[in-house]
């Protein structure tokens, strides 16, 4: 399994799971284009890896940002082999309290961003028989309370991914989905505020811990964009310590 010299575009790649993915791919000698709104972290990554990473500051919900990011990849590295749609912003609250803005935020930054980046990347991925990795969540698969807009958008991404996996198979493009549980900074903040809830969550994970973004989640992404997964498409891989076992 290798991604050496592959060019990978990672949305939301400057923090959280996205940063773990970016750093892991860089450790495997990939070239990475990171799209994120966090300028400080994005530029810090670019300074740390000046020859292998390019940072694009932008809102992933803007279709023009998707087009620009793909062009940046081509201009900087000559091609694009893989797209990782990691970015997503949402608000947690009961279904009855969700506002139109809450629904718009989740679908715009999650589902629509995923769609727009896939459309923007298609021609490059077709040329290089590339791969797409989108992100799902147990919030949608298991139906977690307080996650209506997030879970709905994530399940919409899964549905889109299955359809496009069939359509783009004719172009040699593979499309898969990862559903993770990871101890990001945001999850750690929640754990510090609500330790009992966090411990209860961990207690439901058969492997007994929340995953590490770089060491547990990112290698799954690496596998899916590598040639080792050349016969895998349309699948949802649960990188969640066994919390949800799909049938």
XYZ file of C-alpha atoms in Angstrom:
247
model
C 0.000 0.000 0.000
C 1.542 3.284 -1.051
C 0.460 6.832 -1.764
C 3.957 8.066 -2.487
C 3.842 10.965 -4.963
C 0.055 10.840 -5.159
C -1.571 14.278 -5.085
C -4.457 14.449 -2.616
C -6.888 17.279 -1.932
C -8.200 17.313 1.654
C -11.046 19.612 2.662
C -10.961 20.766 6.266
C -7.404 19.491 6.272
C -5.887 21.978 8.706
C -7.470 20.754 11.950
C -9.139 17.771 13.569
C -9.462 14.581 11.561
C -8.479 16.496 8.437
C -5.140 17.523 9.926
C -4.515 13.942 10.974
C -5.154 12.833 7.412
C -2.923 15.564 5.971
C -0.033 14.757 8.293
C -0.295 11.018 7.744
C -0.354 11.361 3.964
C 2.642 13.677 4.129
C 4.485 11.088 6.220
C 3.861 8.658 3.356
C 5.419 11.115 0.881
C 2.166 12.196 -0.747
C 1.574 15.720 -2.006
C -1.335 17.435 -0.254
C -3.578 20.391 -1.024
C -5.428 21.538 2.095
C -8.610 23.620 1.877
C -9.703 25.246 5.123
C -11.045 28.444 6.669
C -8.446 28.307 9.432
C -5.704 30.481 7.952
C -3.389 30.223 10.948
C -3.278 26.446 10.991
C -3.294 26.156 7.230
C -0.369 28.479 6.712
C 1.498 26.827 9.590
C 1.155 23.456 7.847
C 2.334 24.994 4.585
C 5.413 26.452 6.297
C 6.131 23.097 7.932
C 5.908 21.172 4.632
C 6.768 23.773 1.962
C 7.631 21.299 -0.781
C 4.753 18.875 -0.278
C 1.738 20.881 0.890
C -0.175 23.850 -0.491
C -2.807 25.619 1.565
C -5.948 27.099 0.016
C -7.921 29.439 2.237
C -11.600 29.209 1.417
C -15.145 28.250 2.341
C -15.805 24.715 1.082
C -19.473 25.575 0.496
C -18.456 27.953 -2.312
C -18.296 26.101 -5.667
C -15.647 28.564 -6.858
C -13.370 27.418 -4.027
C -13.703 23.819 -5.213
C -12.763 24.768 -8.763
C -9.868 26.897 -7.523
C -8.509 24.172 -5.232
C -8.402 21.626 -8.036
C -6.592 24.139 -10.237
C -4.124 24.840 -7.423
C -3.358 21.119 -7.222
C -2.691 20.964 -10.954
C -0.617 24.152 -10.944
C 1.463 23.096 -7.928
C 1.887 19.375 -8.558
C 0.748 18.766 -12.124
C -2.202 16.506 -11.390
C -4.772 15.304 -8.840
C -5.115 11.655 -7.838
C -7.523 11.732 -4.910
C -10.134 13.838 -3.151
C -10.927 13.563 0.570
C -14.137 15.394 1.521
C -13.662 15.763 5.262
C -15.000 19.266 6.032
C -18.425 19.666 7.653
C -19.913 22.179 10.097
C -23.149 21.694 12.023
C -25.009 22.626 15.190
C -26.196 20.102 17.745
C -29.712 20.638 19.095
C -33.061 18.816 19.271
C -34.905 18.313 15.978
C -37.756 20.576 17.099
C -35.300 23.408 17.715
C -33.515 23.219 14.371
C -33.858 26.412 12.366
C -33.635 26.828 8.582
C -30.145 28.266 9.148
C -29.107 25.122 11.023
C -30.245 22.907 8.163
C -28.615 25.185 5.607
C -25.282 25.225 7.460
C -25.026 21.443 7.648
C -26.110 20.705 4.096
C -24.113 23.579 2.602
C -20.802 22.717 4.292
C -21.344 18.945 4.206
C -23.467 17.596 1.392
C -23.178 20.485 -1.074
C -19.447 20.918 -0.479
C -18.906 17.202 -1.065
C -20.938 17.384 -4.277
C -19.144 20.500 -5.536
C -15.642 19.176 -4.904
C -16.504 15.885 -6.606
C -17.773 17.756 -9.654
C -14.696 19.990 -9.723
C -12.278 17.061 -9.382
C -13.916 14.660 -11.853
C -11.828 15.403 -14.934
C -8.530 15.078 -13.074
C -9.659 11.919 -11.294
C -10.786 10.413 -14.594
C -7.422 11.145 -16.193
C -5.555 9.423 -13.373
C -8.094 6.723 -12.422
C -8.309 8.310 -9.028
C -10.340 7.945 -5.866
C -12.766 9.860 -3.678
C -13.169 9.388 0.061
C -16.239 11.001 1.600
C -17.201 11.052 5.263
C -20.236 9.669 7.041
C -21.066 9.520 10.734
C -22.676 7.247 13.265
C -24.920 10.249 13.923
C -26.805 9.395 10.755
C -26.271 5.637 10.586
C -27.385 4.996 14.191
C -29.681 8.015 14.557
C -28.046 9.890 17.414
C -30.155 12.459 19.310
C -29.309 16.148 18.849
C -27.814 15.449 15.406
C -30.754 15.867 13.006
C -29.185 18.166 10.418
C -25.738 16.593 10.698
C -26.984 13.014 10.511
C -29.302 13.805 7.606
C -26.522 15.496 5.622
C -24.130 12.629 6.318
C -26.641 10.061 5.111
C -27.241 12.167 2.009
C -23.494 12.009 1.382
C -23.584 8.224 1.707
C -26.445 7.978 -0.767
C -24.709 10.249 -3.252
C -21.476 8.292 -2.871
C -23.125 4.982 -3.744
C -24.762 6.437 -6.863
C -21.578 8.138 -8.062
C -19.510 5.017 -7.321
C -21.611 3.171 -9.908
C -21.611 6.006 -12.447
C -17.916 6.857 -12.169
C -16.777 3.231 -12.201
C -16.965 3.597 -15.974
C -14.319 6.329 -15.652
C -12.095 4.206 -13.417
C -12.854 6.379 -10.373
C -13.545 4.739 -7.020
C -15.810 6.409 -4.438
C -15.914 5.209 -0.831
C -17.012 6.495 2.565
C -15.373 6.445 6.001
C -17.401 6.744 9.208
C -15.027 7.510 12.106
C -14.953 8.026 15.829
C -11.923 10.162 16.678
C -10.615 12.077 19.661
C -10.272 15.460 17.980
C -9.757 18.723 19.840
C -13.494 19.355 19.670
C -14.307 15.939 21.118
C -11.676 16.433 23.824
C -13.309 19.761 24.737
C -16.671 17.999 25.013
C -15.069 15.231 27.093
C -13.603 17.788 29.481
C -17.016 19.432 29.901
C -19.052 16.241 30.118
C -16.729 13.467 31.312
C -19.557 11.102 32.268
C -21.065 11.290 28.784
C -17.671 10.803 27.196
C -16.906 7.766 29.339
C -20.304 6.320 28.461
C -19.536 6.773 24.774
C -16.139 5.104 25.100
C -17.775 2.297 27.066
C -19.875 1.462 24.010
C -16.810 1.095 21.773
C -15.729 -2.573 21.666
C -12.050 -1.633 21.258
C -12.362 0.552 24.353
C -11.107 3.917 23.139
C -11.786 6.798 20.772
C -9.631 6.700 17.670
C -6.619 8.865 16.989
C -7.129 11.024 13.858
C -3.638 10.485 12.486
C -2.890 6.927 13.571
C -6.323 5.266 13.424
C -8.475 7.167 10.918
C -5.945 8.448 8.384
C -4.533 4.994 7.493
C -8.035 3.899 6.483
C -8.216 6.886 4.134
C -4.741 6.066 2.841
C -5.850 2.520 2.052
C -8.910 3.698 0.136
C -6.959 6.086 -2.083
C -4.098 3.640 -2.637
C -3.830 0.981 -5.311
C -4.325 -1.617 -2.582
C -8.038 -0.711 -2.699
C -8.280 -0.844 -6.489
C -11.222 -3.290 -6.266
C -13.136 -1.406 -3.532
C -15.844 1.111 -4.392
C -19.246 2.181 -3.099
C -18.456 1.007 0.437
C -18.784 2.535 3.889
C -15.841 1.603 6.129
C -16.507 2.005 9.845
C -13.361 3.366 11.518
C -15.072 3.481 14.897
C -13.573 0.737 17.027
C -16.506 -1.573 16.309
C -19.231 0.765 17.549
C -21.445 0.135 14.511
C -21.199 -3.123 12.615
C -22.929 -2.735 9.272
C -24.754 -5.665 7.705
